[in-house]
mmCIF file of C-alpha atoms in Angstrom:
data_model
loop_
_atom_site.group_PDB
_atom_site.id
_atom_site.type_symbol
_atom_site.label_atom_id
_atom_site.label_comp_id
_atom_site.label_asym_id
_atom_site.label_seq_id
_atom_site.Cartn_x
_atom_site.Cartn_y
_atom_site.Cartn_z
ATOM 1 C CA UNK A 5 -70.720 29.631 -12.488
ATOM 2 C CA UNK A 6 -71.793 27.044 -15.339
ATOM 3 C CA UNK A 7 -70.422 27.815 -18.652
ATOM 4 C CA UNK A 8 -71.713 26.951 -22.305
ATOM 5 C CA UNK A 9 -69.799 24.445 -23.626
ATOM 6 C CA UNK A 10 -70.206 25.854 -27.080
ATOM 7 C CA UNK A 11 -68.519 29.038 -26.292
ATOM 8 C CA UNK A 12 -65.212 30.128 -25.055
ATOM 9 C CA UNK A 13 -64.719 31.032 -21.377
ATOM 10 C CA UNK A 14 -63.586 34.438 -20.289
ATOM 11 C CA UNK A 15 -62.606 35.071 -16.804
ATOM 12 C CA UNK A 16 -62.388 38.757 -15.722
ATOM 13 C CA UNK A 17 -61.154 39.884 -12.641
ATOM 14 C CA UNK A 18 -62.587 43.096 -11.341
ATOM 15 C CA UNK A 19 -66.416 43.680 -11.715
ATOM 16 C CA UNK A 20 -65.485 46.906 -13.263
ATOM 17 C CA UNK A 21 -63.640 45.156 -16.334
ATOM 18 C CA UNK A 22 -66.445 42.682 -16.160
ATOM 19 C CA UNK A 23 -69.482 45.103 -17.505
ATOM 20 C CA UNK A 24 -66.796 46.385 -20.078
ATOM 21 C CA UNK A 25 -66.070 42.580 -21.344
ATOM 22 C CA UNK A 26 -70.067 41.875 -21.413
ATOM 23 C CA UNK A 27 -70.560 44.448 -23.545
ATOM 24 C CA UNK A 28 -67.613 43.668 -25.578
ATOM 25 C CA UNK A 29 -67.829 40.021 -25.895
ATOM 26 C CA UNK A 30 -70.653 38.899 -23.833
ATOM 27 C CA UNK A 31 -72.604 37.472 -27.122
ATOM 28 C CA UNK A 32 -69.646 35.003 -27.910
ATOM 29 C CA UNK A 33 -68.018 34.362 -24.482
ATOM 30 C CA UNK A 34 -69.302 32.982 -21.680
ATOM 31 C CA UNK A 35 -67.586 35.700 -19.093
ATOM 32 C CA UNK A 36 -66.993 35.202 -15.302
ATOM 33 C CA UNK A 37 -66.210 37.881 -13.190
ATOM 34 C CA UNK A 38 -64.641 36.826 -9.990
ATOM 35 C CA UNK A 39 -64.955 39.744 -7.370
ATOM 36 C CA UNK A 40 -68.804 40.484 -6.600
ATOM 37 C CA UNK A 41 -70.036 43.888 -6.065
ATOM 38 C CA UNK A 42 -68.427 45.856 -3.529
ATOM 39 C CA UNK A 43 -65.209 44.060 -3.358
ATOM 40 C CA UNK A 44 -62.280 45.732 -2.631
ATOM 41 C CA UNK A 45 -59.604 44.458 -4.953
ATOM 42 C CA UNK A 46 -56.683 45.274 -3.276
ATOM 43 C CA UNK A 47 -57.496 42.658 -0.381
ATOM 44 C CA UNK A 48 -59.561 40.383 -2.378
ATOM 45 C CA UNK A 49 -58.809 36.637 -1.926
ATOM 46 C CA UNK A 50 -60.354 34.285 -4.465
ATOM 47 C CA UNK A 51 -61.666 31.195 -3.373
ATOM 48 C CA UNK A 52 -60.893 27.662 -4.662
ATOM 49 C CA UNK A 53 -63.637 27.430 -7.097
ATOM 50 C CA UNK A 54 -62.729 31.203 -8.366
ATOM 51 C CA UNK A 55 -59.024 29.957 -8.073
ATOM 52 C CA UNK A 56 -60.062 27.067 -10.490
ATOM 53 C CA UNK A 57 -62.278 29.093 -12.854
ATOM 54 C CA UNK A 58 -59.117 31.569 -13.613
ATOM 55 C CA UNK A 59 -57.391 28.120 -14.227
ATOM 56 C CA UNK A 60 -59.873 26.519 -16.663
ATOM 57 C CA UNK A 61 -60.529 29.622 -18.499
ATOM 58 C CA UNK A 62 -59.637 30.446 -22.289
ATOM 59 C CA UNK A 63 -58.640 34.020 -21.587
ATOM 60 C CA UNK A 64 -57.989 36.106 -18.016
ATOM 61 C CA UNK A 65 -58.689 39.789 -18.419
ATOM 62 C CA UNK A 66 -56.662 41.895 -15.567
ATOM 63 C CA UNK A 67 -56.362 45.275 -14.816
ATOM 64 C CA UNK A 68 -52.912 44.699 -14.034
ATOM 65 C CA UNK A 69 -50.077 47.093 -12.635
ATOM 66 C CA UNK A 70 -50.627 44.923 -9.372
ATOM 67 C CA UNK A 71 -53.960 46.033 -8.661
ATOM 68 C CA UNK A 72 -55.554 42.519 -8.069
ATOM 69 C CA UNK A 73 -52.881 42.308 -5.041
ATOM 70 C CA UNK A 74 -54.465 39.071 -3.517
ATOM 71 C CA UNK A 75 -54.711 37.359 -7.082
ATOM 72 C CA UNK A 76 -51.273 38.042 -8.566
ATOM 73 C CA UNK A 77 -50.259 34.548 -7.806
ATOM 74 C CA UNK A 78 -53.346 32.675 -9.201
ATOM 75 C CA UNK A 79 -52.956 34.885 -12.297
ATOM 76 C CA UNK A 80 -49.064 34.287 -12.688
ATOM 77 C CA UNK A 81 -49.645 30.306 -12.056
ATOM 78 C CA UNK A 82 -52.756 30.396 -14.862
ATOM 79 C CA UNK A 83 -50.540 32.086 -17.135
ATOM 80 C CA UNK A 84 -47.946 29.737 -16.632
ATOM 81 C CA UNK A 85 -50.393 27.127 -17.566
ATOM 82 C CA UNK A 86 -50.940 28.389 -20.904
ATOM 83 C CA UNK A 87 -53.915 30.195 -20.187
ATOM 84 C CA UNK A 88 -54.376 33.629 -22.173
ATOM 85 C CA UNK A 89 -53.955 36.460 -19.960
ATOM 86 C CA UNK A 90 -54.230 40.276 -21.209
ATOM 87 C CA UNK A 91 -53.515 43.306 -18.768
ATOM 88 C CA UNK A 92 -55.953 45.928 -19.811
ATOM 89 C CA UNK A 93 -53.433 48.661 -18.164
ATOM 90 C CA UNK A 94 -50.678 47.638 -21.162
ATOM 91 C CA UNK A 95 -53.358 49.504 -23.694
ATOM 92 C CA UNK A 96 -53.644 53.127 -22.119
ATOM 93 C CA UNK A 97 -51.084 55.896 -21.283
ATOM 94 C CA UNK A 98 -50.182 55.560 -18.013
ATOM 95 C CA UNK A 99 -49.187 57.878 -14.999
ATOM 96 C CA UNK A 100 -46.673 57.186 -12.085
ATOM 97 C CA UNK A 101 -48.578 57.621 -8.561
ATOM 98 C CA UNK A 102 -49.064 61.068 -7.667
ATOM 99 C CA UNK A 103 -48.626 62.746 -11.049
ATOM 100 C CA UNK A 104 -52.103 63.007 -12.001
ATOM 101 C CA UNK A 105 -53.288 66.771 -11.823
ATOM 102 C CA UNK A 106 -51.986 69.578 -13.224
ATOM 103 C CA UNK A 107 -50.041 70.660 -10.578
ATOM 104 C CA UNK A 108 -46.426 69.133 -11.855
ATOM 105 C CA UNK A 109 -45.350 71.437 -14.152
ATOM 106 C CA UNK A 110 -45.241 71.353 -17.918
ATOM 107 C CA UNK A 111 -41.821 71.408 -18.262
ATOM 108 C CA UNK A 112 -41.568 68.256 -17.749
ATOM 109 C CA UNK A 113 -44.077 66.798 -19.685
ATOM 110 C CA UNK A 114 -43.703 68.197 -23.303
ATOM 111 C CA UNK A 115 -46.386 67.698 -25.865
ATOM 112 C CA UNK A 116 -43.887 65.583 -28.160
ATOM 113 C CA UNK A 117 -43.950 62.800 -25.474
ATOM 114 C CA UNK A 118 -47.925 62.302 -26.141
ATOM 115 C CA UNK A 119 -48.045 62.092 -30.115
ATOM 116 C CA UNK A 120 -51.043 59.896 -31.182
ATOM 117 C CA UNK A 121 -49.094 57.138 -32.797
ATOM 118 C CA UNK A 122 -47.717 56.238 -29.008
ATOM 119 C CA UNK A 123 -51.508 55.120 -28.282
ATOM 120 C CA UNK A 124 -52.101 53.949 -31.596
ATOM 121 C CA UNK A 125 -49.220 51.495 -32.046
ATOM 122 C CA UNK A 126 -49.219 50.474 -28.474
ATOM 123 C CA UNK A 127 -53.261 49.419 -28.374
ATOM 124 C CA UNK A 128 -54.212 48.262 -31.981
ATOM 125 C CA UNK A 129 -51.747 47.442 -35.074
ATOM 126 C CA UNK A 130 -54.063 45.450 -36.538
ATOM 127 C CA UNK A 131 -57.523 46.209 -38.749
ATOM 128 C CA UNK A 132 -59.566 45.954 -36.000
ATOM 129 C CA UNK A 133 -60.103 48.991 -34.481
ATOM 130 C CA UNK A 134 -57.790 51.807 -35.813
ATOM 131 C CA UNK A 135 -57.717 55.047 -36.245
ATOM 132 C CA UNK A 136 -61.644 54.888 -36.489
ATOM 133 C CA UNK A 137 -62.256 54.527 -32.819
ATOM 134 C CA UNK A 138 -59.376 55.930 -30.516
ATOM 135 C CA UNK A 139 -57.578 58.375 -31.833
ATOM 136 C CA UNK A 140 -56.203 60.451 -28.816
ATOM 137 C CA UNK A 141 -56.319 63.676 -30.990
ATOM 138 C CA UNK A 142 -60.385 63.456 -31.265
ATOM 139 C CA UNK A 143 -60.493 63.190 -27.505
ATOM 140 C CA UNK A 144 -58.066 66.191 -26.618
ATOM 141 C CA UNK A 145 -59.447 68.510 -28.931
ATOM 142 C CA UNK A 146 -62.736 67.430 -27.851
ATOM 143 C CA UNK A 147 -62.878 67.402 -24.024
ATOM 144 C CA UNK A 148 -60.257 69.656 -23.020
ATOM 145 C CA UNK A 149 -56.718 71.472 -23.558
ATOM 146 C CA UNK A 150 -53.370 69.812 -23.533
ATOM 147 C CA UNK A 151 -52.364 70.629 -19.905
ATOM 148 C CA UNK A 152 -55.109 67.775 -18.433
ATOM 149 C CA UNK A 153 -52.795 65.264 -20.464
ATOM 150 C CA UNK A 154 -49.394 66.309 -19.810
ATOM 151 C CA UNK A 155 -48.624 63.180 -17.715
ATOM 152 C CA UNK A 156 -50.144 60.683 -20.430
ATOM 153 C CA UNK A 157 -47.167 58.950 -21.475
ATOM 154 C CA UNK A 158 -44.654 57.832 -18.920
ATOM 155 C CA UNK A 159 -42.727 54.151 -20.218
ATOM 156 C CA UNK A 160 -45.937 52.212 -20.978
ATOM 157 C CA UNK A 161 -43.733 49.342 -21.102
ATOM 158 C CA UNK A 162 -42.992 49.381 -17.444
ATOM 159 C CA UNK A 163 -45.680 48.359 -15.656
ATOM 160 C CA UNK A 164 -45.116 45.172 -14.466
ATOM 161 C CA UNK A 165 -45.697 43.825 -10.774
ATOM 162 C CA UNK A 166 -42.479 44.512 -9.963
ATOM 163 C CA UNK A 167 -42.637 48.347 -10.129
ATOM 164 C CA UNK A 168 -45.343 48.126 -7.330
ATOM 165 C CA UNK A 169 -43.894 46.659 -4.077
ATOM 166 C CA UNK A 170 -45.229 48.528 -0.681
ATOM 167 C CA UNK A 171 -47.872 50.761 -3.457
ATOM 168 C CA UNK A 172 -46.094 53.437 -1.588
ATOM 169 C CA UNK A 173 -46.689 56.614 -3.683
ATOM 170 C CA UNK A 174 -44.448 55.192 -6.571
ATOM 171 C CA UNK A 175 -44.748 52.895 -9.930
ATOM 172 C CA UNK A 176 -47.567 53.147 -12.244
ATOM 173 C CA UNK A 177 -50.810 54.077 -10.820
ATOM 174 C CA UNK A 178 -53.427 51.025 -11.817
ATOM 175 C CA UNK A 179 -56.413 52.945 -11.558
ATOM 176 C CA UNK A 180 -56.541 53.934 -15.069
ATOM 177 C CA UNK A 181 -60.745 53.290 -15.010
ATOM 178 C CA UNK A 182 -61.623 56.517 -13.473
ATOM 179 C CA UNK A 183 -60.817 58.422 -16.833
ATOM 180 C CA UNK A 184 -63.419 56.838 -19.536
ATOM 181 C CA UNK A 185 -60.973 58.087 -22.704
ATOM 182 C CA UNK A 186 -58.700 55.551 -21.299
ATOM 183 C CA UNK A 187 -61.201 52.669 -20.741
ATOM 184 C CA UNK A 188 -62.285 53.145 -24.650
ATOM 185 C CA UNK A 189 -58.531 52.530 -25.572
ATOM 186 C CA UNK A 190 -58.597 49.523 -22.680
ATOM 187 C CA UNK A 191 -61.937 48.174 -24.473
ATOM 188 C CA UNK A 192 -60.573 48.642 -27.872
ATOM 189 C CA UNK A 193 -57.434 46.671 -27.014
ATOM 190 C CA UNK A 194 -59.562 43.869 -25.369
ATOM 191 C CA UNK A 195 -61.158 43.250 -28.445
ATOM 192 C CA UNK A 196 -58.285 43.601 -30.314
ATOM 193 C CA UNK A 197 -56.522 40.596 -28.100
ATOM 194 C CA UNK A 198 -59.777 38.524 -28.448
ATOM 195 C CA UNK A 199 -59.785 38.659 -32.260
ATOM 196 C CA UNK A 200 -56.266 38.047 -32.432
ATOM 197 C CA UNK A 201 -56.144 34.923 -29.957
ATOM 198 C CA UNK A 202 -59.218 33.327 -30.308
ATOM 199 C CA UNK A 203 -60.258 31.389 -33.470
ATOM 200 C CA UNK A 204 -63.666 30.237 -32.867
ATOM 201 C CA UNK A 205 -65.297 34.056 -32.647
ATOM 202 C CA UNK A 206 -66.911 36.315 -35.417
ATOM 203 C CA UNK A 207 -64.000 38.924 -35.677
ATOM 204 C CA UNK A 208 -66.672 41.266 -37.335
ATOM 205 C CA UNK A 209 -69.480 41.147 -34.938
ATOM 206 C CA UNK A 210 -66.850 41.615 -32.097
ATOM 207 C CA UNK A 211 -65.360 44.378 -33.896
ATOM 208 C CA UNK A 212 -68.651 46.208 -34.361
ATOM 209 C CA UNK A 213 -70.034 45.575 -30.451
ATOM 210 C CA UNK A 214 -66.310 46.754 -29.468
ATOM 211 C CA UNK A 215 -66.798 50.167 -31.818
ATOM 212 C CA UNK A 216 -70.228 50.782 -30.743
ATOM 213 C CA UNK A 217 -69.403 50.313 -26.662
ATOM 214 C CA UNK A 218 -66.099 52.659 -27.107
ATOM 215 C CA UNK A 219 -68.465 54.980 -28.745
ATOM 216 C CA UNK A 220 -70.472 55.292 -25.859
ATOM 217 C CA UNK A 221 -67.433 55.725 -23.822
ATOM 218 C CA UNK A 222 -66.470 58.518 -25.693
ATOM 219 C CA UNK A 223 -69.720 60.356 -25.682
ATOM 220 C CA UNK A 224 -69.481 59.505 -21.813
ATOM 221 C CA UNK A 225 -66.220 61.650 -21.760
ATOM 222 C CA UNK A 226 -67.794 64.587 -23.929
ATOM 223 C CA UNK A 227 -70.878 64.566 -21.050
ATOM 224 C CA UNK A 228 -68.381 64.405 -17.977
ATOM 225 C CA UNK A 229 -66.718 67.516 -19.659
ATOM 226 C CA UNK A 230 -69.739 69.475 -20.020
ATOM 227 C CA UNK A 231 -70.547 68.555 -16.436
ATOM 228 C CA UNK A 232 -67.722 69.367 -14.891
ATOM 229 C CA UNK A 233 -67.427 72.574 -16.849
ATOM 230 C CA UNK A 234 -69.357 74.124 -14.151
ATOM 231 C CA UNK A 235 -66.327 74.095 -11.481
ATOM 232 C CA UNK A 236 -63.947 76.926 -11.722
ATOM 233 C CA UNK A 237 -60.150 75.993 -12.802
ATOM 234 C CA UNK A 238 -59.366 77.235 -9.108
ATOM 235 C CA UNK A 239 -61.661 74.811 -7.140
ATOM 236 C CA UNK A 240 -61.111 71.691 -9.078
ATOM 237 C CA UNK A 241 -59.574 70.277 -6.219
ATOM 238 C CA UNK A 242 -59.745 66.544 -5.126
ATOM 239 C CA UNK A 243 -58.651 65.298 -1.691
ATOM 240 C CA UNK A 244 -59.295 61.618 -1.512
ATOM 241 C CA UNK A 245 -59.342 58.805 0.620
ATOM 242 C CA UNK A 246 -56.491 56.776 -1.257
ATOM 243 C CA UNK A 247 -54.454 57.316 -4.548
ATOM 244 C CA UNK A 248 -57.505 56.142 -6.794
ATOM 245 C CA UNK A 249 -58.588 59.237 -9.015
ATOM 246 C CA UNK A 250 -55.275 60.178 -10.500
ATOM 247 C CA UNK A 251 -56.169 59.492 -13.981
ATOM 248 C CA UNK A 252 -59.522 61.466 -13.700
ATOM 249 C CA UNK A 253 -57.563 64.268 -12.290
ATOM 250 C CA UNK A 254 -55.027 63.899 -15.534
ATOM 251 C CA UNK A 255 -57.869 63.865 -17.646
ATOM 252 C CA UNK A 256 -60.046 66.670 -16.266
ATOM 253 C CA UNK A 257 -57.468 69.262 -15.410
ATOM 254 C CA UNK A 258 -58.070 68.412 -11.425
ATOM 255 C CA UNK A 259 -55.280 68.638 -8.752
ATOM 256 C CA UNK A 260 -55.221 65.526 -6.505
ATOM 257 C CA UNK A 261 -54.361 67.929 -2.765
ATOM 258 C CA UNK A 262 -54.159 64.980 -0.254
ATOM 259 C CA UNK A 263 -55.349 61.710 0.263
ATOM 260 C CA UNK A 264 -56.447 60.258 3.703
ATOM 261 C CA UNK A 265 -54.544 57.134 3.382
ATOM 262 C CA UNK A 266 -51.588 58.074 1.332
ATOM 263 C CA UNK A 267 -50.808 55.056 -0.976
ATOM 264 C CA UNK A 268 -52.587 53.514 -3.874
ATOM 265 C CA UNK A 269 -53.721 50.838 -1.878
ATOM 266 C CA UNK A 270 -56.490 50.630 0.649
ATOM 267 C CA UNK A 271 -54.538 47.670 2.563
ATOM 268 C CA UNK A 272 -52.505 50.535 3.925
ATOM 269 C CA UNK A 273 -52.848 52.797 7.038
ATOM 270 C CA UNK A 274 -52.026 56.205 7.858
ATOM 271 C CA UNK A 275 -50.572 58.228 10.768
ATOM 272 C CA UNK A 276 -52.289 60.654 13.765
ATOM 273 C CA UNK A 277 -49.624 63.232 11.914
ATOM 274 C CA UNK A 278 -50.634 62.667 8.602
ATOM 275 C CA UNK A 279 -54.211 63.365 9.238
ATOM 276 C CA UNK A 280 -53.453 66.456 11.343
ATOM 277 C CA UNK A 281 -51.223 67.437 8.322
ATOM 278 C CA UNK A 282 -54.423 66.878 6.344
ATOM 279 C CA UNK A 283 -56.508 68.687 8.473
ATOM 280 C CA UNK A 284 -54.516 71.890 8.286
ATOM 281 C CA UNK A 285 -54.185 71.225 4.878
ATOM 282 C CA UNK A 286 -58.343 71.634 4.812
ATOM 283 C CA UNK A 287 -58.220 74.468 6.638
ATOM 284 C CA UNK A 288 -55.492 76.453 4.839
ATOM 285 C CA UNK A 289 -57.061 75.347 1.345
ATOM 286 C CA UNK A 290 -60.837 75.698 2.362
ATOM 287 C CA UNK A 291 -61.250 72.137 1.166
ATOM 288 C CA UNK A 292 -65.258 71.719 0.752
ATOM 289 C CA UNK A 293 -65.380 67.647 0.617
ATOM 290 C CA UNK A 294 -63.404 64.802 1.257
ATOM 291 C CA UNK A 295 -64.058 61.789 -1.333
ATOM 292 C CA UNK A 296 -64.462 58.488 0.022
ATOM 293 C CA UNK A 297 -64.603 54.959 -1.550
ATOM 294 C CA UNK A 298 -67.950 53.098 -2.230
ATOM 295 C CA UNK A 299 -66.255 49.571 -1.726
ATOM 296 C CA UNK A 300 -63.969 50.489 1.200
ATOM 297 C CA UNK A 301 -63.973 52.022 4.596
ATOM 298 C CA UNK A 302 -64.443 55.589 4.737
ATOM 299 C CA UNK A 303 -63.631 55.630 8.903
ATOM 300 C CA UNK A 304 -60.492 57.340 8.443
ATOM 301 C CA UNK A 305 -62.267 59.696 6.321
ATOM 302 C CA UNK A 306 -65.213 60.381 8.879
ATOM 303 C CA UNK A 307 -62.485 60.975 11.653
ATOM 304 C CA UNK A 308 -60.785 63.628 9.632
ATOM 305 C CA UNK A 309 -64.056 65.202 9.171
ATOM 306 C CA UNK A 310 -65.106 65.023 12.592
ATOM 307 C CA UNK A 311 -61.765 66.571 13.439
ATOM 308 C CA UNK A 312 -61.902 69.504 10.750
ATOM 309 C CA UNK A 313 -66.038 69.870 11.068
ATOM 310 C CA UNK A 314 -67.898 71.759 8.257
ATOM 311 C CA UNK A 315 -67.019 69.409 5.550
ATOM 312 C CA UNK A 316 -68.656 66.734 4.039
ATOM 313 C CA UNK A 317 -67.511 63.135 3.153
ATOM 314 C CA UNK A 318 -68.884 62.412 -0.575
ATOM 315 C CA UNK A 319 -68.567 58.621 -1.612
ATOM 316 C CA UNK A 320 -67.716 57.824 -5.097
ATOM 317 C CA UNK A 321 -67.546 54.440 -6.753
ATOM 318 C CA UNK A 322 -63.669 54.230 -7.263
ATOM 319 C CA UNK A 323 -62.757 50.202 -7.727
ATOM 320 C CA UNK A 324 -66.319 48.427 -7.956
ATOM 321 C CA UNK A 325 -69.254 49.224 -9.203
ATOM 322 C CA UNK A 326 -72.738 49.159 -7.316
ATOM 323 C CA UNK A 327 -75.305 46.802 -6.806
ATOM 324 C CA UNK A 328 -77.870 46.535 -9.718
ATOM 325 C CA UNK A 329 -80.348 49.284 -8.039
ATOM 326 C CA UNK A 330 -77.678 51.947 -7.380
ATOM 327 C CA UNK A 331 -76.328 54.702 -9.270
ATOM 328 C CA UNK A 332 -73.146 52.790 -10.278
ATOM 329 C CA UNK A 333 -74.583 49.775 -11.428
ATOM 330 C CA UNK A 334 -72.497 49.863 -14.715
ATOM 331 C CA UNK A 335 -69.171 51.181 -15.617
ATOM 332 C CA UNK A 336 -71.025 54.053 -17.345
ATOM 333 C CA UNK A 337 -73.346 54.945 -14.503
ATOM 334 C CA UNK A 338 -70.545 55.103 -11.832
ATOM 335 C CA UNK A 339 -68.218 57.296 -14.394
ATOM 336 C CA UNK A 340 -71.624 59.642 -14.522
ATOM 337 C CA UNK A 341 -72.348 59.643 -11.115
ATOM 338 C CA UNK A 342 -68.873 60.334 -9.506
ATOM 339 C CA UNK A 343 -69.032 63.362 -12.175
ATOM 340 C CA UNK A 344 -72.483 64.549 -10.498
ATOM 341 C CA UNK A 345 -71.354 64.196 -7.025
ATOM 342 C CA UNK A 346 -67.686 65.840 -7.790
ATOM 343 C CA UNK A 347 -69.578 68.742 -9.192
ATOM 344 C CA UNK A 348 -72.402 69.137 -6.241
ATOM 345 C CA UNK A 349 -69.759 68.959 -3.907
ATOM 346 C CA UNK A 350 -67.362 71.504 -5.666
ATOM 347 C CA UNK A 351 -69.992 73.759 -6.180
ATOM 348 C CA UNK A 352 -72.367 73.912 -3.284
#
């Protein structure tokens, strides 16, 4: 990809964040997205050209929390060489693997752990986006009661890569982007980082673009809430291909009752015994659908579906955008489409 010499270059690892960064900063930066549509971030390997692009960038935006498993060494090397690197997940309240959903008991997640200043101080101490854009209180009042956010604040400082060895139900869940309110915080954090660290840009124009896009994300959250209102509380259960929708569950009051691959990484597998246990769970709980990933194989989900019978496998855009002509071509589209498909599967 040829860059405009007059503009600084941002390299973004995932295409989901690439779309967000284009909306925030595409007018002032040359934005290069490393992972193409349909790429699985857990096993993606960069080409020699892409490694060079990361090393030559002015800024690199990554998901963080070990999400880009095959790029960790490349990112670390670029940062060691002086490239500015921003982990988007550091701008949001995180949850541990397995803690998304509303089945963990309020006693462990008192409201005082979620004061709004936890987010405000963490994301934007400066004047660019302050309370106007991402006050969590606005999200909570507008979208849902506190139970869906009970798990939101879990020592946000502890999401370095060292916490994610093995991706085995432990450590910080990196899939924050399934919750558009957290993506709003991440978008604001990215904009603030760029304003603070890149002198050649128009800070006011970037702040205006960020405010406009964060506003779209907040409206999307309201829209998703309205759609999901069609699902009764008792029916808000998700059986997913791997542990990817914990933040969605946390935001919207769902319970993730099981995963086909018992891990946050599609690079891992499962056992015949685990599939048999899931089959039993599906029958006992009358789970109507298995939610698979558009960016990774649904072979195990289909195997489980055939074993149980009479259960739908529904593809969701989980870790990659869809093609330009798909229902998941942008981040806004993918979140909206996922909500529509979840509603359809759980209310039919």
